[in-house]
XYZ file of C-alpha atoms in Angstrom:
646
model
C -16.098 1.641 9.333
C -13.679 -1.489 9.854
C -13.141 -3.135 6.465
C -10.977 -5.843 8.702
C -12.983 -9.530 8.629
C -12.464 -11.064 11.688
C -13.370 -14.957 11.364
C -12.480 -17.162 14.231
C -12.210 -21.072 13.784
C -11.634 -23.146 17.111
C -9.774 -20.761 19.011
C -7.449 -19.572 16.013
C -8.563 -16.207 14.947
C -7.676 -14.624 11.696
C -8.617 -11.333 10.508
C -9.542 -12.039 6.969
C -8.612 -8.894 4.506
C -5.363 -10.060 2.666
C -5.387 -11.856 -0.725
C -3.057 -15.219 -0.514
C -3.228 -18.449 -2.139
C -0.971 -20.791 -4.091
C 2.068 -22.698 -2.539
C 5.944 -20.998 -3.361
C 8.405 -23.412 -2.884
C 8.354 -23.942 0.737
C 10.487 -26.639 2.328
C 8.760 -30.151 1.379
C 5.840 -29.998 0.474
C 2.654 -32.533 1.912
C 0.072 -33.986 -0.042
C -2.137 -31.417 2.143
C -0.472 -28.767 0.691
C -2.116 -28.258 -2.480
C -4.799 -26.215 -4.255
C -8.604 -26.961 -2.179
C -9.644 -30.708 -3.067
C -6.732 -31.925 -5.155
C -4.702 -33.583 -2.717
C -5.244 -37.403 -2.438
C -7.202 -38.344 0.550
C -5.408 -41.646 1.642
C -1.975 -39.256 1.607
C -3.436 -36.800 3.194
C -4.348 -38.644 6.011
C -0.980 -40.568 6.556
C 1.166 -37.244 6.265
C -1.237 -35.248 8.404
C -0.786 -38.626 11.455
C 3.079 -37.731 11.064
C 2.085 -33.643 12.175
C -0.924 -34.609 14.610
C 0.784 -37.563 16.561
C 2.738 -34.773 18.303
C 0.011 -32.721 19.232
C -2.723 -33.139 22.300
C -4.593 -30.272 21.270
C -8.289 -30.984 20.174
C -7.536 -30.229 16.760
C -4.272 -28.689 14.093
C -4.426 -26.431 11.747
C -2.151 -28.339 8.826
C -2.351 -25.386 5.923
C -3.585 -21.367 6.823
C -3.164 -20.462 3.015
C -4.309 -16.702 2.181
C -4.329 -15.102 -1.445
C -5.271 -11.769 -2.518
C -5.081 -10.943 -6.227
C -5.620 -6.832 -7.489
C -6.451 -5.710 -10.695
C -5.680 -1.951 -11.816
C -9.483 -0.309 -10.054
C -8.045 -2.000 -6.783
C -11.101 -4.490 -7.214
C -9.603 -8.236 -5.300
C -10.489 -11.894 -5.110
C -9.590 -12.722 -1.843
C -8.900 -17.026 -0.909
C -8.691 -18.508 2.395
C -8.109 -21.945 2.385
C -7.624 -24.284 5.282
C -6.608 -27.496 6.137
C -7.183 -28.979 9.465
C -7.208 -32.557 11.347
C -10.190 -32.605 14.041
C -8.427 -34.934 17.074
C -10.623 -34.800 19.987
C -14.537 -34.533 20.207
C -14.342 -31.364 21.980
C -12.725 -30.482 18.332
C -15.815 -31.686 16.337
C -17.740 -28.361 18.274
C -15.518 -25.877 17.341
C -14.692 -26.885 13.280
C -18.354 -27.878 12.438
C -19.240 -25.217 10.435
C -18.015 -22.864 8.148
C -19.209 -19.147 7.539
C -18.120 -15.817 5.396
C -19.475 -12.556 6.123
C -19.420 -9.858 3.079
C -20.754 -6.409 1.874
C -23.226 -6.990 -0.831
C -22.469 -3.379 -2.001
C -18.715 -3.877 -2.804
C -18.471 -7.841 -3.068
C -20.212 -10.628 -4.741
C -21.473 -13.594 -2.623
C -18.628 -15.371 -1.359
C -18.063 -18.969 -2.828
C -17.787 -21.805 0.120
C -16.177 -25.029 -1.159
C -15.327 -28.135 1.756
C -14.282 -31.607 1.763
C -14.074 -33.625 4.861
C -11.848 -37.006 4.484
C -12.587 -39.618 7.415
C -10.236 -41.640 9.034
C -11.208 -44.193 6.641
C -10.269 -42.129 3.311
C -14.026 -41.741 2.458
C -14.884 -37.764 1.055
C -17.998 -36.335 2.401
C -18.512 -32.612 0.140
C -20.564 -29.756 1.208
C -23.692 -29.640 0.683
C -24.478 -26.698 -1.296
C -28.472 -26.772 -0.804
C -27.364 -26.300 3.307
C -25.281 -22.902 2.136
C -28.012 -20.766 4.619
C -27.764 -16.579 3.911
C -28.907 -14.165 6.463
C -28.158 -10.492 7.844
C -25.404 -10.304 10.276
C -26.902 -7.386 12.678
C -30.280 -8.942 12.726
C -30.114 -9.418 16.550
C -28.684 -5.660 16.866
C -31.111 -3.108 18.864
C -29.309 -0.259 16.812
C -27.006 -1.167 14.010
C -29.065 -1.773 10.765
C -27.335 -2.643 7.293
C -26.514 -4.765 4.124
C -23.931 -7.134 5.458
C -25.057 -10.424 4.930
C -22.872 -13.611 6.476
C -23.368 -17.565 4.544
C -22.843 -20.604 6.725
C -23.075 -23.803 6.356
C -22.277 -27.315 8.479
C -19.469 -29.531 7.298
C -20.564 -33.114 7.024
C -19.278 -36.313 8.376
C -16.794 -34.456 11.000
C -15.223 -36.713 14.029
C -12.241 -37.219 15.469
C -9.236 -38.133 12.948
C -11.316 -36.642 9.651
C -9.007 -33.933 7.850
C -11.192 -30.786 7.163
C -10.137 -28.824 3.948
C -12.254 -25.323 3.372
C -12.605 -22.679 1.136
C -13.843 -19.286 1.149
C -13.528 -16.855 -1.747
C -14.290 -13.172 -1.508
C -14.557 -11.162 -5.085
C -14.987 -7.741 -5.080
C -17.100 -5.988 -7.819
C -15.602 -2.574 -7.387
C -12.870 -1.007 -4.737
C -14.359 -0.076 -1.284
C -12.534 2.978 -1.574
C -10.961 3.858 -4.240
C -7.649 5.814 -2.726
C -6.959 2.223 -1.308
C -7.432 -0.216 1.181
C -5.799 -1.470 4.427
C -5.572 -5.483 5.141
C -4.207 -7.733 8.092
C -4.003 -11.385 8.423
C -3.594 -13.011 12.236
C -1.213 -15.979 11.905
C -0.988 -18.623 14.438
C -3.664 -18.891 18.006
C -4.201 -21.074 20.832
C -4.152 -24.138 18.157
C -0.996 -25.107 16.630
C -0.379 -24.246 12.685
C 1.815 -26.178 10.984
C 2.571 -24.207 8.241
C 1.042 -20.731 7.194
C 1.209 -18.733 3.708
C 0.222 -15.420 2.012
C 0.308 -14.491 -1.562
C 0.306 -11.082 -2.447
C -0.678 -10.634 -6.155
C -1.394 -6.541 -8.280
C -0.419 -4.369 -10.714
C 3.597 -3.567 -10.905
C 4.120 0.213 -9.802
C 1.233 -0.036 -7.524
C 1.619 1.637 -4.497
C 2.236 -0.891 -1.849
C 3.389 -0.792 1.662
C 3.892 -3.709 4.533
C 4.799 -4.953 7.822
C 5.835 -8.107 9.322
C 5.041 -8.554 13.426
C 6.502 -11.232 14.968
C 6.885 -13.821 12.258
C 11.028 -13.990 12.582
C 11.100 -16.960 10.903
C 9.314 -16.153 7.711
C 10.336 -16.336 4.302
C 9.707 -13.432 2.188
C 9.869 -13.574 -1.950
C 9.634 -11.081 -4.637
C 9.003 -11.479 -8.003
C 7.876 -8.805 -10.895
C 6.710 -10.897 -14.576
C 4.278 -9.920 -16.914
C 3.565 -6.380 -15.548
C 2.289 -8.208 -12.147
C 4.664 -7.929 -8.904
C 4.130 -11.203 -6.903
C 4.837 -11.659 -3.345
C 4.919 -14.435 -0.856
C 5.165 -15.162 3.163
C 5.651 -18.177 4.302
C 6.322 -19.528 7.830
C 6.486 -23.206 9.562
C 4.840 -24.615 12.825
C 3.259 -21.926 14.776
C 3.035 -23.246 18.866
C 0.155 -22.640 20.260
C -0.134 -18.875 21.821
C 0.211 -18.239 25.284
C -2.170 -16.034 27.178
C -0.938 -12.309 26.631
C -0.881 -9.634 28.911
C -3.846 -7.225 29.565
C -3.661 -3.598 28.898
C -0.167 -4.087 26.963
C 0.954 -0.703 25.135
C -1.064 0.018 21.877
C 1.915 -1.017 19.721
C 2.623 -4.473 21.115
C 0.779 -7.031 19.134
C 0.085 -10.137 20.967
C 0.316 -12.548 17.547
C 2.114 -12.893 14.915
C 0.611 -10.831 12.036
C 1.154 -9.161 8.309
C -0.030 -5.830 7.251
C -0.398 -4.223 4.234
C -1.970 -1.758 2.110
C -2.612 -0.319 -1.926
C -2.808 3.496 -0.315
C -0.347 5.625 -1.891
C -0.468 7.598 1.436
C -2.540 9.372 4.155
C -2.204 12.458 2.381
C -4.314 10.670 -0.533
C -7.036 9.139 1.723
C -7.278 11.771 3.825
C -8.144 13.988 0.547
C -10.258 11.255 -1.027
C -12.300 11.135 1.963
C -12.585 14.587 2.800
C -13.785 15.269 -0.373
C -16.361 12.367 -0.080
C -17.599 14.165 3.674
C -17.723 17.697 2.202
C -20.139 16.827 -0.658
C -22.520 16.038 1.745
C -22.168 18.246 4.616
C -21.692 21.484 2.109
C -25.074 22.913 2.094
C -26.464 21.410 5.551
C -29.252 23.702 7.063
C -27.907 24.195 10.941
C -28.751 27.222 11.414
C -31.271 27.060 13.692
C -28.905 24.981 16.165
C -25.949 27.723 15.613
C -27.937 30.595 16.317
C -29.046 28.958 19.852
C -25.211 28.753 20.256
C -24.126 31.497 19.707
C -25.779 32.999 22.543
C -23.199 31.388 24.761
C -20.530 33.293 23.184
C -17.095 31.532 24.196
C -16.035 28.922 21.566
C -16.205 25.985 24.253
C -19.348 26.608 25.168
C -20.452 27.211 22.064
C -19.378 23.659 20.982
C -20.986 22.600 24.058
C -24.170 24.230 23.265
C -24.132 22.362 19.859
C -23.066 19.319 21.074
C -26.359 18.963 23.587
C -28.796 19.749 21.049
C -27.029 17.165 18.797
C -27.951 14.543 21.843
C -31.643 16.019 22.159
C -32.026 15.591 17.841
C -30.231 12.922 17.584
C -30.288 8.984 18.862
C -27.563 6.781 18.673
C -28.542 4.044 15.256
C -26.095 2.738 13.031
C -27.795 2.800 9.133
C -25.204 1.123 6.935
C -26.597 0.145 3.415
C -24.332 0.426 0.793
C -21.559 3.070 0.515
C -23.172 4.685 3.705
C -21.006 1.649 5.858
C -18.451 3.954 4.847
C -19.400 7.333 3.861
C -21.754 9.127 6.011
C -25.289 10.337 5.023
C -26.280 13.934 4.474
C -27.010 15.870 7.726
C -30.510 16.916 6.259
C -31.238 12.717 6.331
C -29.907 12.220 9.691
C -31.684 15.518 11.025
C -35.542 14.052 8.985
C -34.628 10.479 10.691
C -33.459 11.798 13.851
C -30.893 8.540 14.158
C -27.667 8.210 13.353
C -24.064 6.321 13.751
C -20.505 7.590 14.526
C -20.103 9.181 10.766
C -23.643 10.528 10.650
C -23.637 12.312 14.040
C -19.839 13.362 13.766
C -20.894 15.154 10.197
C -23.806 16.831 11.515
C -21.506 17.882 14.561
C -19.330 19.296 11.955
C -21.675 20.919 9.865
C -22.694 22.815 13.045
C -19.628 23.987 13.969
C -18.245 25.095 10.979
C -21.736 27.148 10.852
C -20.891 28.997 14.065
C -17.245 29.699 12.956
C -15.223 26.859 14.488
C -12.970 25.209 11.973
C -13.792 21.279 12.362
C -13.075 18.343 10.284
C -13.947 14.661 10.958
C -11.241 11.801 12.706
C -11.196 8.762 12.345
C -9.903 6.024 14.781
C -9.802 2.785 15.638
C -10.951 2.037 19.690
C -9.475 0.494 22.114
C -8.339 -0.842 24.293
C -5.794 -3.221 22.462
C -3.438 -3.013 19.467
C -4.048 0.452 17.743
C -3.373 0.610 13.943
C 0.379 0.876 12.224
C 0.542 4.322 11.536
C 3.309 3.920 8.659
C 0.801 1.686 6.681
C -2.068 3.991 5.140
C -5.353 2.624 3.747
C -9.060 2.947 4.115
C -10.510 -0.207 6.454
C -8.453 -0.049 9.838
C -10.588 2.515 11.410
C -13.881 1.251 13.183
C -15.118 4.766 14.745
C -15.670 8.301 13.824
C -15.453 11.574 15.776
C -14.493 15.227 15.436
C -11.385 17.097 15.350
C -11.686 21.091 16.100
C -8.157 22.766 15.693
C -8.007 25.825 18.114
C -7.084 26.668 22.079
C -7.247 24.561 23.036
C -8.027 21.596 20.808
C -11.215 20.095 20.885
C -11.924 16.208 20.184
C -14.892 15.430 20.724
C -17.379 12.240 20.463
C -20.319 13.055 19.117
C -21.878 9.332 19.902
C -21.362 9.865 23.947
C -24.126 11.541 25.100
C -23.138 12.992 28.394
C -19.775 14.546 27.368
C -18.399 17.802 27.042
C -16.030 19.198 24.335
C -13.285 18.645 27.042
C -13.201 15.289 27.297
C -12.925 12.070 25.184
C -14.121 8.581 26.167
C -11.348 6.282 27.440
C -11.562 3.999 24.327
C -10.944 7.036 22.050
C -7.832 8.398 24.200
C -4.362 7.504 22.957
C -5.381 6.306 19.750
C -3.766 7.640 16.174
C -6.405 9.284 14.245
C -6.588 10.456 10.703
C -8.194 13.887 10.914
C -9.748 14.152 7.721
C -8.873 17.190 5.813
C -6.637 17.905 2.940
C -3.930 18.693 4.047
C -3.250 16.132 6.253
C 0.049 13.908 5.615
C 0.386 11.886 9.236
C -1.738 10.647 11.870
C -2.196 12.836 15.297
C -2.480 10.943 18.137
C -5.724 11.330 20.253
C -5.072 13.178 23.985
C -5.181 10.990 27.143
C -6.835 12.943 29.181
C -4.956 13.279 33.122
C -6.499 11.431 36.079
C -7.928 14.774 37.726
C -10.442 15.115 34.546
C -12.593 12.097 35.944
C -13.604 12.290 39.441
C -15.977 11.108 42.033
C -16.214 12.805 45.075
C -18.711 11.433 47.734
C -19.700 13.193 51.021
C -20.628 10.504 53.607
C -21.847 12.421 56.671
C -22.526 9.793 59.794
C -25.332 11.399 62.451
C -24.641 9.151 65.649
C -27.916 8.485 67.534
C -28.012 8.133 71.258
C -27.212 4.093 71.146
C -27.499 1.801 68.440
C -27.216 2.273 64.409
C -26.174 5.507 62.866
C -28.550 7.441 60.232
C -26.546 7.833 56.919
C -26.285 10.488 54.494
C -24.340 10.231 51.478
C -23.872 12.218 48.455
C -21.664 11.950 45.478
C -20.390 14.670 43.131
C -19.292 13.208 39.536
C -16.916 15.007 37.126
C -15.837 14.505 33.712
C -15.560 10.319 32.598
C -17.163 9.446 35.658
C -19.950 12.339 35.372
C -20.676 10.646 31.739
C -21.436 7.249 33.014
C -23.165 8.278 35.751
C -25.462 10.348 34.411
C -25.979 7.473 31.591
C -26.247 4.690 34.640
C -28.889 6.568 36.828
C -30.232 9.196 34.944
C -33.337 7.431 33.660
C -36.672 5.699 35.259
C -35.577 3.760 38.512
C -36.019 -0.171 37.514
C -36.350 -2.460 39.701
C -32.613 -3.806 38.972
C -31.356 -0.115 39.742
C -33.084 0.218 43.033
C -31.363 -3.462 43.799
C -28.255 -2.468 42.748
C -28.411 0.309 45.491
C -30.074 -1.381 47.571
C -27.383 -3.786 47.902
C -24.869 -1.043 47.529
C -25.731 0.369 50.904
C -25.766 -3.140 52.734
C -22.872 -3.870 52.132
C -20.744 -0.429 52.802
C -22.914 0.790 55.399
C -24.149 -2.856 56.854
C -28.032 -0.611 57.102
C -31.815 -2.982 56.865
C -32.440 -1.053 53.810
C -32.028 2.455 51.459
C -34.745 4.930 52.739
C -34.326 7.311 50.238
C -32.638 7.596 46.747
C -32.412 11.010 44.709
C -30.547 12.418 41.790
C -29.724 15.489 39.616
C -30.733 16.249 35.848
C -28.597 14.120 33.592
C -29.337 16.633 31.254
C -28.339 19.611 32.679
C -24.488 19.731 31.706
C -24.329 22.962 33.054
C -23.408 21.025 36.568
C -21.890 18.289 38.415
C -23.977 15.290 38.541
C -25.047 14.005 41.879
C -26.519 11.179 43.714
C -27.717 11.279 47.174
C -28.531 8.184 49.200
C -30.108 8.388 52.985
C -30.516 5.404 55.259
C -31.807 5.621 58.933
C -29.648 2.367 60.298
C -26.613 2.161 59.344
C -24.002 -0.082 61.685
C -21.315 1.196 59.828
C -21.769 3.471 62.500
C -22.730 2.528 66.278
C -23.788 3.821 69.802
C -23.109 1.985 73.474
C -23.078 2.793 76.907
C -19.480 3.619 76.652
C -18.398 3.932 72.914
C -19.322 5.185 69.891
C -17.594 4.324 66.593
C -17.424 4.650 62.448
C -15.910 1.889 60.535
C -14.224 3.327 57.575
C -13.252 0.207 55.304
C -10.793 1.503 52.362
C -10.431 -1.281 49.996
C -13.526 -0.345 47.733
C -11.628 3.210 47.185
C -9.383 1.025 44.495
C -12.345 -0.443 42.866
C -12.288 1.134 39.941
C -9.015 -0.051 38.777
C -8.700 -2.954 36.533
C -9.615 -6.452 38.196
C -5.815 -7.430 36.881
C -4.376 -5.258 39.538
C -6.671 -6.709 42.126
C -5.382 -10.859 41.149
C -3.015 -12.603 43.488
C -0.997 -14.895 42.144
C 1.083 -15.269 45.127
C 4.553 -14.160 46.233
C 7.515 -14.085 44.277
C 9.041 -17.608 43.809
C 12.223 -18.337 45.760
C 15.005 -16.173 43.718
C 17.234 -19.601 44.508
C 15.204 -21.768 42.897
C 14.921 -21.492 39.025
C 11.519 -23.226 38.845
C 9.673 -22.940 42.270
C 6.392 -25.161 41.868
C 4.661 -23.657 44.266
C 4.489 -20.142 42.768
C 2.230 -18.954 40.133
C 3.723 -15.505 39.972
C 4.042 -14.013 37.141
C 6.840 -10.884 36.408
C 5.154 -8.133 34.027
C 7.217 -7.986 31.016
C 4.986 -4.809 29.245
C 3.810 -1.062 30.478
C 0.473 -1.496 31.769
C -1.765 0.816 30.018
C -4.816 2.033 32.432
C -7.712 2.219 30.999
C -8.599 5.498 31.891
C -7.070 7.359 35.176
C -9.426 8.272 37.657
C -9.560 10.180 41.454
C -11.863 8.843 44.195
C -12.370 11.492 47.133
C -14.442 10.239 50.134
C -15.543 12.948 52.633
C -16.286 11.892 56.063
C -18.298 13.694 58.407
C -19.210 12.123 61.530
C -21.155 14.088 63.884
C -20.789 12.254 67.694
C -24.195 11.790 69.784
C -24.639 13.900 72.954
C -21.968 13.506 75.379
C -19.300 11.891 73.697
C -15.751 13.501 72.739
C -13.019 12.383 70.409
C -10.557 10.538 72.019
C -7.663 10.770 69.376
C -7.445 11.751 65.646
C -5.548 8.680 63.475
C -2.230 9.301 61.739
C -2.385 11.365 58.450
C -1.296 8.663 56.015
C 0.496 9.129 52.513
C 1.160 6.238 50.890
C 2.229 4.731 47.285
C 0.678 2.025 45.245
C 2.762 1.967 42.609
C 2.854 5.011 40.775
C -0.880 5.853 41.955
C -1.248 7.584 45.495
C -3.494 6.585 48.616
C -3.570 9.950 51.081
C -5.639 9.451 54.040
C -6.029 12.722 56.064
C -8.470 13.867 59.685
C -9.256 16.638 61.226
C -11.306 17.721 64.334
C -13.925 20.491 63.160
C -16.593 22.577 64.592
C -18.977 21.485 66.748
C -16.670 18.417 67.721
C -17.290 16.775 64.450
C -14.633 14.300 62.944
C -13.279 15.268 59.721
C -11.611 12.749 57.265
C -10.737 12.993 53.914
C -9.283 9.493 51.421
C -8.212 10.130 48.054
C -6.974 8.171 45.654
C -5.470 9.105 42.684
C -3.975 6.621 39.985
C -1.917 9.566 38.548
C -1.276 8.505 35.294
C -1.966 6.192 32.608
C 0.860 4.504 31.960
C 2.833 2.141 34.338
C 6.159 0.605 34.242
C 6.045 -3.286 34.621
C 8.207 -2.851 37.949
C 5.288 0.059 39.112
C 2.612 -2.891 38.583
């Protein structure tokens, strides 16, 4: 679905679907700054030892220069040109090849063109009989399609050679034709010394964009000729700093420009919807909605339709031609019994609509990270499809994860603006985040003393919601050797037992119930027998596991408030919201059932207790039969912390 290019060079990233080129005037310019191969080598060199002598990075990008060029069908030719000075060997590794990836349906072949200049002024060209062509997913298990990426190695690189490369892109039609969303990454953990977009279409074209953290940049406008022309340029970029995880959706961690052809969302949202109802118009379902029907209620209806989906239909992207965009008709994906996001969320649709339920398709683009600008509208900013059905309550629904119900939403689809594809649209709706009590594991652990020594173990967990999903995904199948490790080690180390003696679980495909899991082991020293004692350790750290490893780093207390720059701390204050991925509830159920003869001395202290916003309650009780009771729970509460919560 994503028509953004993401090509990464060293460490500095770009996502590749802008149109710049030519230089505008920009302070003075350097014999590297100049149209691909013109430049003379000797000056190149000497100007580019002025920039580099600074620098003890392992290599500099000199020139990031993008062009994009429109004509009146939207069709582009797209130019990325670079110019960079290798400095290190380590740099030799990461700039000694070049590569374009493209869409044979939309886009011709892309044109590579690269000099290399050595630090003794000689020019080595590419080779154009190395130019290699290949598919991009052919290592994928289950995406098949057209893309195709070129590559080729850049001769004669080493340490002080100046690497200039270009990479054309020319579309032979629009990819969609209500228009089309593009982003360029400036700057990344290389310095840039100077970085430039040209903007070149039609006058009286619709045209939106934004500028993200660039305040430096230079911005021109000029209309001649019925063509409006625009340029961004910036200076030296410093290498980025390592950005905070889980930062809110809207914070983009590096400096970026957006922009887009779309007239609006109103127009791609028809354009598209009009695209998704000429196939699913006529699809046979009935079969599925009369099985559905049967259940009556509109939830269960949808979830009715929504496990026989799963049973008819595998998980398989198919993207040749227009089909990476637009999915196929519900008969196909029903005769090939495969399908991706699009194919699967159509069908779903098509199945709903059959049984009464208004539904439309969304799209989205997944997190976590930096969700889309919702004030720029174009087609090629979304990366996943799923549906939307309007009602009481609303129902979004994945129709790619297998084990969920029409109440709940994967974590990376939560929080997430989504253009729900129907005519009448005009903004994007933000997906719901779904509240921590919605994905729960709740685990029994019920300790039978003996009469001395190691306890016997019983222990069985209830799964709900999220957590019910990837359980049932995780342990549902055959029992692999590496599963029965995994537990095996799983009951070592919280129960200290020789061994698991006996390992069972519940349908995975029966959504009609919780999940479960039950583990039994017959010596367990978790929990022990003497002469004189009898006890249950009760460690609570692993309750927390779940949350991000970020919240589980030290980096040491806070540095000495009267010293500005104390050397011997590494902390670091949170400047953003932390954005969980996914709230959660852990329960843990003791039940510890004393040997002959023994009595409870004293029950602990109920405990509540705050971890930031999230909540750690710790509670006993003495029950029947002399048994210990004692419930832990922990509850992250919601999804979004301040910087002073973390």
């Amino acid at each position: 679905m994503s028509r953004i290019r993401f090509i990464a060079f060293a460490s500095f990233a770009v996502s590749l679907t802008l149109l710049v080129s030519c230089p505008v005037g920009f302070a003075q310019a350097q014999p590297w700054d100049a149209p691909m191969g013109s430049g003379d080598p000797a000056a190149i060199l000497k100007s580019a030892a002025a920039v580099t002598s600074r620098s003890k990075q392992n290599s500099i990008v000199l020139l990031h220069d993008e062009s994009f060029s429109f004509d009146a069908a939207g069709r582009r030719v797209e130019s990325r040109h670079l110019v960079v000075q290798i400095l290190t060997a380590a740099g030799v590794s990461q700039w000694g090849s070049m590569q374009a990836v493209f869409q044979p349906w939309h886009e011709q072949r892309p044109r590579l063109a690269a000099r290399v200049i050595t630090a003794d002024a000689a020019v080595h060209l590419l080779d154009s009989k190395t130019v290699s062509e290949s598919s991009v997913h052919s290592q994928s298990d289950d995406l098949y399609s057209d893309d195709r990426v070129v590559r080729a190695p850049l001769p004669a690189v080493a340490p002080g050679a100046v690497i200039e490369e270009e990479i054309i892109y020319t579309d032979t039609q629009a990819m969609f034709d209500a228009g089309v969303f593009h982003q360029i990454l400036f700057g990344g953990h290389i310095p840039v010394e100077k970085s430039r977009l040209l903007i070149d279409l039609p006058a009286g074209s619709p045209f939106t964009y934004e500028v993200k953290l660039l305040p430096e940049v230079s911005v021109q406008k000029k209309v001649d000729a019925g063509r409006l022309r625009l340029s961004f340029e910036n200076g030296p970029l410093e290498p980025l700093e390592d950005w905070e995880p889980y930062r809110p959706t809207d914070i983009p961690n590096r400096p970026q420009i957006s922009f887009s052809i779309a007239q609006s969302w109103n127009a791609i949202a028809r354009s598209y919807s009009a695209a998704v109802d000429a196939k699913i118009a006529n699809a046979e379902v009935k079969p599925f909605v009369d099985i559905a029907r049967q259940k009556q209620e509109r939830t269960r209806i949808a979830d009715s339709l929504i496990e026989q989906l799963h049973k008819n239909v595998r998980y398989t992207g198919i993207e040749f031609g227009e089909s990476a965009l637009i999915p196929h008709l519900p008969a196909e994906t029903l005769a090939h019994r495969y399908g991706d996001c699009k194919d699967k969320s159509a069908l779903l649709v098509a199945m709903l609509r059959g049984a009464g339920i208004p539904a439309y398709l969304a799209l989205l683009s997944t997190g976590p990270g930096l969700d889309i600008p919702r004030d720029i509208p174009g087609m090629g900013q979304f990366d996943h499809a799923i549906v939307f059905a309007p009602g009481t309550p609303n129902l979004w629904i994945d129709a790619t994860a297998k084990y969920m119900r029409s109440a709940d939403l994967p974590v990376e689809d939560q929080g997430r603006w989504a253009l729900v594809v129907r005519p009448e649209t005009t903004a994007l709706v933000l997906t719901p985040e779904l509240p921590s009590s919605s994905s729960r594991q709740v685990e029994t652990r019920e300790f039978f003393l003996s009469e001395d020594g190691p306890a016997r173990v019983v222990e069985t967990t209830e799964t709900f919601g999220l957590v019910d999903a990837a359980y049932r995904n995780y342990y549902g199948g055959a029992e692999t050797k590496e599963l029965r490790k995994s537990l095996e080690d799983y009951v070592k180390s919280t129960y200290l037992a020789e061994k698991l003696d006996k390992y069972e679980h519940g349908d995975s495909d029966d959504l009609s119930k919780p999940y479960f899991i039950r583990l039994a082991v017959e010596k367990a020293r978790r929990g022990l027998v003497s002469a004189t004692d009898a006890a249950v350790g009760t460690p609570l750290p692993p309750i927390l596991q779940r949350l991000p490893t970020y919240l589980w780093e030290d980096s040491g207390p806070p540095p000495d408030p009267d010293k500005k720059n104390d050397p011997n701390s590494n902390y670091k204050v949170r400047k953003h919201e932390l954005i969980l991925p996914g709230g959660f509830v852990t329960e843990w159920n003791y039940k510890i059932h004393p040997s002959e003869g023994y009595r409870l001395r004293a029950l602990p202290q109920d405990v509540t207790q705050n971890i930031g916003p999230a909540l750690l309650t710790r509670i006993y009780r003495q029950g029947p039969g002399n048994v210990v009771l004692a419930t832990f729970r922990f509850d992250t509460v919601k999804n979004h912390w301040s910087a002073a919560e973390v």
